[in-house]
CSV table of C-alpha atoms and ligand atoms in Angstrom, one decimal:
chain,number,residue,atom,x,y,z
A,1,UNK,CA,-25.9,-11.9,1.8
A,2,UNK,CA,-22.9,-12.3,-0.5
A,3,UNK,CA,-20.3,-10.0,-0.1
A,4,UNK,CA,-20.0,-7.4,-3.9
A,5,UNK,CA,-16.3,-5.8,-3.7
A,6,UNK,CA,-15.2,-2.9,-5.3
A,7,UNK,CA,-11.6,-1.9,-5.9
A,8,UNK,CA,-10.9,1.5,-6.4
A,9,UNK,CA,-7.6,2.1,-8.1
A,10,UNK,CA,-7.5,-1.3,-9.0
A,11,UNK,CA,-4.6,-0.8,-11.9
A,12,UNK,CA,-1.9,0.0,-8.9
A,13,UNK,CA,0.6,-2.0,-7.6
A,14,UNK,CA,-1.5,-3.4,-4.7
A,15,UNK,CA,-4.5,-2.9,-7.0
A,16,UNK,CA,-3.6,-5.4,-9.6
A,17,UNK,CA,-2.5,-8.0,-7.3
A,18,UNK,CA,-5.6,-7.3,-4.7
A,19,UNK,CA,-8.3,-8.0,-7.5
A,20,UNK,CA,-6.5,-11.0,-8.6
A,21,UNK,CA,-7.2,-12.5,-4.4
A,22,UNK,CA,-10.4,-11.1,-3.8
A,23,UNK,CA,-11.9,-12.5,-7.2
A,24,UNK,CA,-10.5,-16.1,-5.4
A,25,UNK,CA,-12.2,-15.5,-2.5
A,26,UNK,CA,-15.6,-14.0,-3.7
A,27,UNK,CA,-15.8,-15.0,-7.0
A,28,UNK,CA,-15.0,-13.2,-10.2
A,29,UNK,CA,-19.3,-12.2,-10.6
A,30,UNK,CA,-18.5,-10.8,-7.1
A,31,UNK,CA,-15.6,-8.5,-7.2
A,32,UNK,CA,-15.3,-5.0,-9.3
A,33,UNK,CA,-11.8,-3.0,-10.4
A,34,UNK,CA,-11.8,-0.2,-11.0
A,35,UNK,CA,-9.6,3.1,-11.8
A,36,UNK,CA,-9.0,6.2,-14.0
A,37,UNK,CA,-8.8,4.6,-17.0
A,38,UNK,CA,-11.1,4.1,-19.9
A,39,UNK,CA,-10.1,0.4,-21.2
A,40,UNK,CA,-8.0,-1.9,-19.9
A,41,UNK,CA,-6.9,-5.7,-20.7
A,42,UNK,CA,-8.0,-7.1,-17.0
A,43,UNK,CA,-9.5,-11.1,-16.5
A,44,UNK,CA,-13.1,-10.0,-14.9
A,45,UNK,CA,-14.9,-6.8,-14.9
A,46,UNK,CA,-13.7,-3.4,-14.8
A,47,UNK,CA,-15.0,-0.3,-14.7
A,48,UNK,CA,-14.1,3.0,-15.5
A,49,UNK,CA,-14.7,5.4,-12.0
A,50,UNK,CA,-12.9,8.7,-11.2
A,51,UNK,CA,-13.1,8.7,-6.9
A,52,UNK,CA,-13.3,12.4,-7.2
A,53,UNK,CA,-17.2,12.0,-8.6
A,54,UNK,CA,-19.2,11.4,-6.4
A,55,UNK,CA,-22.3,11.0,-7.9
A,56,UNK,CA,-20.4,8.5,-10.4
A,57,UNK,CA,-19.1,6.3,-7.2
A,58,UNK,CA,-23.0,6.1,-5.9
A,59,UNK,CA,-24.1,5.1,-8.8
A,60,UNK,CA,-21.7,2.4,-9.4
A,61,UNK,CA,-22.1,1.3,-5.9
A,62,UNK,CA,-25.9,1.3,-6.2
A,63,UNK,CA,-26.3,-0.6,-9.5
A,64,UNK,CA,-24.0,-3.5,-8.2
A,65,UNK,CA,-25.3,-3.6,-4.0
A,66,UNK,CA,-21.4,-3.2,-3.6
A,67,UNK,CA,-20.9,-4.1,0.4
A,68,UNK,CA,-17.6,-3.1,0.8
A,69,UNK,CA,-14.6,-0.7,-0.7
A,70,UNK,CA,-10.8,-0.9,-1.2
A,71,UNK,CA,-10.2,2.7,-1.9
A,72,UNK,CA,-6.2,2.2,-2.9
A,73,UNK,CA,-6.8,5.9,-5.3
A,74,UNK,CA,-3.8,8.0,-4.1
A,75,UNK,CA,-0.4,9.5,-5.5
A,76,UNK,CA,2.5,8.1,-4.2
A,77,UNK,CA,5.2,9.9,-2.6
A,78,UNK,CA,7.3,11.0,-5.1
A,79,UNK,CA,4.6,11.7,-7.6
A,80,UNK,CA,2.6,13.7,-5.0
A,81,UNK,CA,5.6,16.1,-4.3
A,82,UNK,CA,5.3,17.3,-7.7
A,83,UNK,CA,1.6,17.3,-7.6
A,84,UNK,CA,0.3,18.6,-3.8
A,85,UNK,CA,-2.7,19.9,-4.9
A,86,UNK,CA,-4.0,16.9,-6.5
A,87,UNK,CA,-2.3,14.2,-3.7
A,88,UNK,CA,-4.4,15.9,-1.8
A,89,UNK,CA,-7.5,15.8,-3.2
A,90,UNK,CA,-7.3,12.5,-4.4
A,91,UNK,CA,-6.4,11.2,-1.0
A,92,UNK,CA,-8.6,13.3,0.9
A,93,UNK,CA,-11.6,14.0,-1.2
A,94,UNK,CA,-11.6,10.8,-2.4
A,95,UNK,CA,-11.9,9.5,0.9
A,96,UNK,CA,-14.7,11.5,2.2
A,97,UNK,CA,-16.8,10.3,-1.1
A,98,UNK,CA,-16.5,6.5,0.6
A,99,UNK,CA,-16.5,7.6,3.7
A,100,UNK,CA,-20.0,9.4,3.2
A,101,UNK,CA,-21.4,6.4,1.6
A,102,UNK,CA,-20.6,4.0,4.6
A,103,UNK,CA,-22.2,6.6,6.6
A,104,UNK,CA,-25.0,6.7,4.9
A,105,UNK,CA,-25.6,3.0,5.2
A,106,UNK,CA,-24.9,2.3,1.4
A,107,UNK,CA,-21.4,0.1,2.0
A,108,UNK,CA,-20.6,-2.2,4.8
A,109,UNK,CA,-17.0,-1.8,5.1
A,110,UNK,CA,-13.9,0.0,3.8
A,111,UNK,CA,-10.3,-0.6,3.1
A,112,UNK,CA,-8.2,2.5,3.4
A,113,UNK,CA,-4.0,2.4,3.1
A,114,UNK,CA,-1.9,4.0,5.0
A,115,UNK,CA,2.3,4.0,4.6
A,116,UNK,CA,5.3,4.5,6.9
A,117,UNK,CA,5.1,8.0,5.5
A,118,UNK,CA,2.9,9.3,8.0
A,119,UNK,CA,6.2,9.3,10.5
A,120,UNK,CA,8.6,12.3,9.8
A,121,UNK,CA,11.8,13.2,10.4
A,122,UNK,CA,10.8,13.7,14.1
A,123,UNK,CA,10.0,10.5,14.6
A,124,UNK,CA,12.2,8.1,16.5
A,125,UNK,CA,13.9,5.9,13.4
A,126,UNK,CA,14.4,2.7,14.9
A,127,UNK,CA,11.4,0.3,16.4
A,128,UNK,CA,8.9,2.9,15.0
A,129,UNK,CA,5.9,2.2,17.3
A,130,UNK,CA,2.3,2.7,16.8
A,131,UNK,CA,1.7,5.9,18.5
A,132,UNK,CA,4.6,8.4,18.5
A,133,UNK,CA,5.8,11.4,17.6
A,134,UNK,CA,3.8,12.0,13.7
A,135,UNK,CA,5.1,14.9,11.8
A,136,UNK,CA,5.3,14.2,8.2
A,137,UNK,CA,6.9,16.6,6.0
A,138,UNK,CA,5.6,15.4,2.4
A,139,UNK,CA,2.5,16.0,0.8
A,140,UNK,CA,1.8,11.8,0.6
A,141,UNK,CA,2.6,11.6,4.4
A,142,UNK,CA,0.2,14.6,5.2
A,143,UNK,CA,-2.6,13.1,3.0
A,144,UNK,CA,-2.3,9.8,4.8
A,145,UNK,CA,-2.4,10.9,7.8
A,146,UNK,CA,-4.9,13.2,7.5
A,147,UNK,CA,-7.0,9.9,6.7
A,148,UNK,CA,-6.1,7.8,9.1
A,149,UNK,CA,-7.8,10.3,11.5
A,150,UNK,CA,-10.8,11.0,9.5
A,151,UNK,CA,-10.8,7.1,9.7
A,152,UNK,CA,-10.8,7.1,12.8
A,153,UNK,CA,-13.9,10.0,13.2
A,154,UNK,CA,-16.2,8.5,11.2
A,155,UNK,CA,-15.9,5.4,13.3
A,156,UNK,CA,-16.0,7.1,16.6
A,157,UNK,CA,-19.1,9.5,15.8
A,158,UNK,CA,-20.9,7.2,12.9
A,159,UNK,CA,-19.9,4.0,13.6
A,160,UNK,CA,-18.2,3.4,9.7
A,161,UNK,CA,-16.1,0.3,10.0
A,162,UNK,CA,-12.9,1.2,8.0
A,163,UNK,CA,-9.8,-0.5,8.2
A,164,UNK,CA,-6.4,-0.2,7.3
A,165,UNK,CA,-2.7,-0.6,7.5
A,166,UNK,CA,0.9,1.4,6.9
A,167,UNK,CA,2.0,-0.6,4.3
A,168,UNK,CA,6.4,-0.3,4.2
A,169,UNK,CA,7.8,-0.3,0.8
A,170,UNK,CA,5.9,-3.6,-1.1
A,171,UNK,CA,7.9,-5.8,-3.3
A,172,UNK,CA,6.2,-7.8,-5.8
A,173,UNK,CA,6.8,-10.0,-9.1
A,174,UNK,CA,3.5,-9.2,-10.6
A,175,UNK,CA,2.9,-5.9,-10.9
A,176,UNK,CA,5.0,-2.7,-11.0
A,177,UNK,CA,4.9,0.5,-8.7
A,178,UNK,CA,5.4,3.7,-10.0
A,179,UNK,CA,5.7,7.0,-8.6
A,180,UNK,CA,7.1,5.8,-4.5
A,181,UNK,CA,10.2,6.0,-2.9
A,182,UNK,CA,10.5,2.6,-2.2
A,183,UNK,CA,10.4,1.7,-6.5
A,184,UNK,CA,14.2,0.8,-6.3
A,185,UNK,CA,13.9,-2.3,-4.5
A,186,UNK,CA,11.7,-4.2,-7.4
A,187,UNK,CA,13.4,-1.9,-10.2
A,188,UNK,CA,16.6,-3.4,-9.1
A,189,UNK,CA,15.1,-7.3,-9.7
A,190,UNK,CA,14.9,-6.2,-13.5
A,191,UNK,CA,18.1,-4.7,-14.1
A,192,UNK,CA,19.9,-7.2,-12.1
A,193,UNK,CA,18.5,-10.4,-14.7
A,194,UNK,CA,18.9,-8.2,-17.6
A,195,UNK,CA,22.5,-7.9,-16.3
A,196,UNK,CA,22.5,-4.2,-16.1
A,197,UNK,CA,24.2,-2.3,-13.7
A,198,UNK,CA,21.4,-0.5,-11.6
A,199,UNK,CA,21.5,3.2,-11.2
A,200,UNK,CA,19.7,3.9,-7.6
A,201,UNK,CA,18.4,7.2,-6.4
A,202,UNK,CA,18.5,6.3,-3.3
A,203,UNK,CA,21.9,6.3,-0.9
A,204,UNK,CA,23.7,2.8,-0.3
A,205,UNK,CA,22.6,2.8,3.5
A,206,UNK,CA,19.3,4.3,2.9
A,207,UNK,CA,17.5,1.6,5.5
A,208,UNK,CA,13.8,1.5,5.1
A,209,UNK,CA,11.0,-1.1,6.1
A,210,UNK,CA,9.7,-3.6,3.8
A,211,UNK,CA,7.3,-6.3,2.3
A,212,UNK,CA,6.9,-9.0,0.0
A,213,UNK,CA,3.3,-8.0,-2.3
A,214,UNK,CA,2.5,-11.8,-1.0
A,215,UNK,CA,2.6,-11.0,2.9
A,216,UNK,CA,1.1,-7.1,2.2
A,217,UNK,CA,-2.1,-8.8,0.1
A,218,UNK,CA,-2.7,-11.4,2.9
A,219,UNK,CA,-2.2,-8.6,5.4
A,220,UNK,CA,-5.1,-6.5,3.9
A,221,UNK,CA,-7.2,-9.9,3.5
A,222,UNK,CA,-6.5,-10.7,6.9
A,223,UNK,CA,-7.5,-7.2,8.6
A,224,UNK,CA,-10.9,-7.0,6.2
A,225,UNK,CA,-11.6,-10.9,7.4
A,226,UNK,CA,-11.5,-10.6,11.1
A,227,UNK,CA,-14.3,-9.7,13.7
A,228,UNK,CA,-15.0,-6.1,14.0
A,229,UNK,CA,-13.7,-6.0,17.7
A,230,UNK,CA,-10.6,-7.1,17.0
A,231,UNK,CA,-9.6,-4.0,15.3
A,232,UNK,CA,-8.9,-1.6,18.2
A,233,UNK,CA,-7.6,0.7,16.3
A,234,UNK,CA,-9.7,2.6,13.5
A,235,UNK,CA,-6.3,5.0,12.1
A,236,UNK,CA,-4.1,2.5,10.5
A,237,UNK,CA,-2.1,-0.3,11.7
A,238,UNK,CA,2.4,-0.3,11.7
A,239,UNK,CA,2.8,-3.9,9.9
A,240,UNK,CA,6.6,-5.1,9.4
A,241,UNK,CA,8.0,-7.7,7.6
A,242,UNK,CA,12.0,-7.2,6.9
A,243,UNK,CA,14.0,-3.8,6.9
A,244,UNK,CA,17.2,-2.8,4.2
A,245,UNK,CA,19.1,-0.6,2.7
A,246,UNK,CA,20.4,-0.9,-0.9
A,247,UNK,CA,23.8,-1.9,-0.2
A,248,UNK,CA,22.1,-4.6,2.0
A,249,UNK,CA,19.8,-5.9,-0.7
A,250,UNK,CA,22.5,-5.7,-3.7
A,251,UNK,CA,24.9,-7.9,-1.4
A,252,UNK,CA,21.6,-10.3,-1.4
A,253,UNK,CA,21.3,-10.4,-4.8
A,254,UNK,CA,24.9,-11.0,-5.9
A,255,UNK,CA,24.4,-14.4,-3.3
A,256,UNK,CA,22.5,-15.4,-6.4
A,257,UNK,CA,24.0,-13.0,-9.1
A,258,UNK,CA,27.5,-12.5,-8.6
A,259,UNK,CA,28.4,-10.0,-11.5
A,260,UNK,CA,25.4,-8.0,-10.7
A,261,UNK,CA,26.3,-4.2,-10.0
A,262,UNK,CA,25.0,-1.2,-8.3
A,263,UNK,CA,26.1,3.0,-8.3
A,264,UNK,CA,24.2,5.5,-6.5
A,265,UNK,CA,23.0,8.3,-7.9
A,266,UNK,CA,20.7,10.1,-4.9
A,267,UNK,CA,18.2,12.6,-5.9
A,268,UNK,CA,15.2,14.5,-4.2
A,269,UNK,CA,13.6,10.8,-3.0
A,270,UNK,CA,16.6,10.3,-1.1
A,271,UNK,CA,15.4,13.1,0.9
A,272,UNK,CA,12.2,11.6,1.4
A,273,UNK,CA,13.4,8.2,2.6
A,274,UNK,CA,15.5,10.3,5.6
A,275,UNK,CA,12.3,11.0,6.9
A,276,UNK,CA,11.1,7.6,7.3
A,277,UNK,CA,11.6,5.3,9.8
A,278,UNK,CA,14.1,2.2,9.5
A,279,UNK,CA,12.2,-0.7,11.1
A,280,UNK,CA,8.9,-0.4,12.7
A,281,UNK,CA,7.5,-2.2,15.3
A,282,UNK,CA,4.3,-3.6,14.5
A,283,UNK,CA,3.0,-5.4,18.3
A,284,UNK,CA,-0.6,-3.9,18.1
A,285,UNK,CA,-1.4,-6.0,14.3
A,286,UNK,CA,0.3,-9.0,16.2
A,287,UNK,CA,-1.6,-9.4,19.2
A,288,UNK,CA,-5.1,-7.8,18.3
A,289,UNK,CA,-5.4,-9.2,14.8
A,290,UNK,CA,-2.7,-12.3,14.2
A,291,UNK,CA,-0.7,-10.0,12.1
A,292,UNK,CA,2.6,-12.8,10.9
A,293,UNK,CA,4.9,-11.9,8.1
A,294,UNK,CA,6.2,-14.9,5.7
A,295,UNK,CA,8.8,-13.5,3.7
A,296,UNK,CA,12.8,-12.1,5.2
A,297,UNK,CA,15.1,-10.7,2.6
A,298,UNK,CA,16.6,-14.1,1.5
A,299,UNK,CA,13.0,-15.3,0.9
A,300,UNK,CA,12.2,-12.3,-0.9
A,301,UNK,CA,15.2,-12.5,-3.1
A,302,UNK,CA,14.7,-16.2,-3.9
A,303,UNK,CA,11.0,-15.4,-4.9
A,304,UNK,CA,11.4,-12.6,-6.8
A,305,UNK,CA,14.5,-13.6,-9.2
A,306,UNK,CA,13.1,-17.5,-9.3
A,307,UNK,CA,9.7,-15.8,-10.3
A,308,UNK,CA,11.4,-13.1,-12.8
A,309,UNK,CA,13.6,-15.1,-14.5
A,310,UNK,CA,12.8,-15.3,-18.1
A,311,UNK,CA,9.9,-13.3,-18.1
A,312,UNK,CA,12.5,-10.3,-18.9
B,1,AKB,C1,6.2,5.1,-1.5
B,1,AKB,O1,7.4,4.8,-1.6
B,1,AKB,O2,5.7,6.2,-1.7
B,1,AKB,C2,5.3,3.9,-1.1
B,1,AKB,C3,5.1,3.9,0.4
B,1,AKB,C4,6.2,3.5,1.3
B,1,AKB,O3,4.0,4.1,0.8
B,1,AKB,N1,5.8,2.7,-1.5
């Protein structure tokens, strides 16, 4: 039987980029976005969906014999500090609503993302391995975790085959993120070919783990594609690709722009990004799955300013 995909949250930064591979490999008849919004300029079809209604998400599901779910509806971690109540729901509740409709035998299979904000500041910072010490402190990193288990109970007692991953901060050319703590390191691209100097809220040597959009897309294809047994575990896989701080990735950029220019400017996501781990050790998505980054920093930085430039 062919494969019917829905996106949910399809107009985020993974969102947009997602639908654009999954209409490659299933076919544009065969793939759904979809997200909060009423009308939206998208190549293929879209359709409006709140998460939060249920009934709404089974009937959408129903009418098109959708097999499997990307649920990427969620607040990221700046945006959900302001908003707790709602990052909450939207992570959590929304969950559940997929979550029930696997285990009802409706879906097949679910996508579900997790982040390097499920560590906290308890959390050894370097090496971050799979299973550690887990105590986030913001409302995103709560939510997440909070799923990853729930994940991991509707596998264990219903046999629901959900998937995911703790995506690092995710760098792309085609699409923007809004609302993370990681938004400085594609904001920068921008201001850096517009020959701005870039204001950063986060702290010169604020280290973090990171991703080209390319690896992180092929990543979630990759997990989704492989037989069920080789994912051993049903919370969320560490993946890693490359880890810097600003200072780090400015001095990369200036190999290529040399008047570019950066101050620092910290505010309350710099406090977030302390809590986070600065390179992760992803072993488990290697060996049980194949998990292989492409991009380093230099790649990165090549990519995204040859890929920018002039679009501007
Ligand atoms: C964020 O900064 O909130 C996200 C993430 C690391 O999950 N990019």
């Amino acid at each position: 039987m062919a494969e019917k995909v829905l996106i949910i949250g399809s107009l985020g930064q993974v969102g947009q980029e997602l639908f654009e591979t999954l209409k490659n490999s299933y076919g544009d008849a065969n793939v759904i976005a979809s997200d909060v919004k009423d009308k939206v300029e998208l190549e293929g079809r879209y359709e409006k969906l709140d998460v939060l209604d249920k009934n709404a998400l089974f009937e959408l599901v129903k009418k098109n014999g959708i097999t499997q779910v990307y649920n990427l509806a969620a607040l990221l971690s700046a945006t959900a500090e302001k908003h707790p109540q709602f990052g909450w729901d939207l992570t959590i509740e929304g969950q559940f609503n997929v979550l029930n409709l696997a285990k009802e035998g409706h879906i097949k299979k679910i996508f579900w993302p997790s982040s390097i904000a499920v560590f906290g500041p308890t959390t050894p910072k370097d090496n971050t391995p799979q299973q550690t010490v887990i105590e986030p402190n913001t409302v995103y990193g709560i939510g997440k975790l909070a799923g990853e288990m729930w994940n991991k109970y509707y596998f264990e007692k219903y046999g629901v085959d959900v998937r995911g991953v703790r995506y690092p901060g995710l760098i792309g050319w085609k699409s923007l993120p809004g609302g993370g703590t990681t938004d400085y390191a594609v904001d920068i691209f921008y201001s850096a070919l517009r020959g701005k100097v870039f204001n950063c809220f986060l702290r010169e040597d604020a280290e973090l783990p990171m991703m080209h959009m390319e690896d992180a897309i092929r990543a979630t294809r990759e997990i989704m594609e492989t037989d069920a047994e080789n994912v051993k575990l049903r919370t969320c896989y560490n993946i890693a690709a490359m880890n810097f701080n600003p200072a780090q990735l400015t001095k990369a950029i200036q190999e290529k722009i040399p008047d570019f220019t950066i101050e620092y400017n910290p505010d309350f996501r710099q406090d977030i990004a302390s809590t986070w781990p600065r390179s992760i050790n992803d072993e488990p998505a290697r060996t049980d799955w194949g998990w292989q980054e492409k991009y380093n920093l230099e790649g990165l930085v090549n990519n995204m300013l040859d890929n920018l430039k002039g679009t501007v």
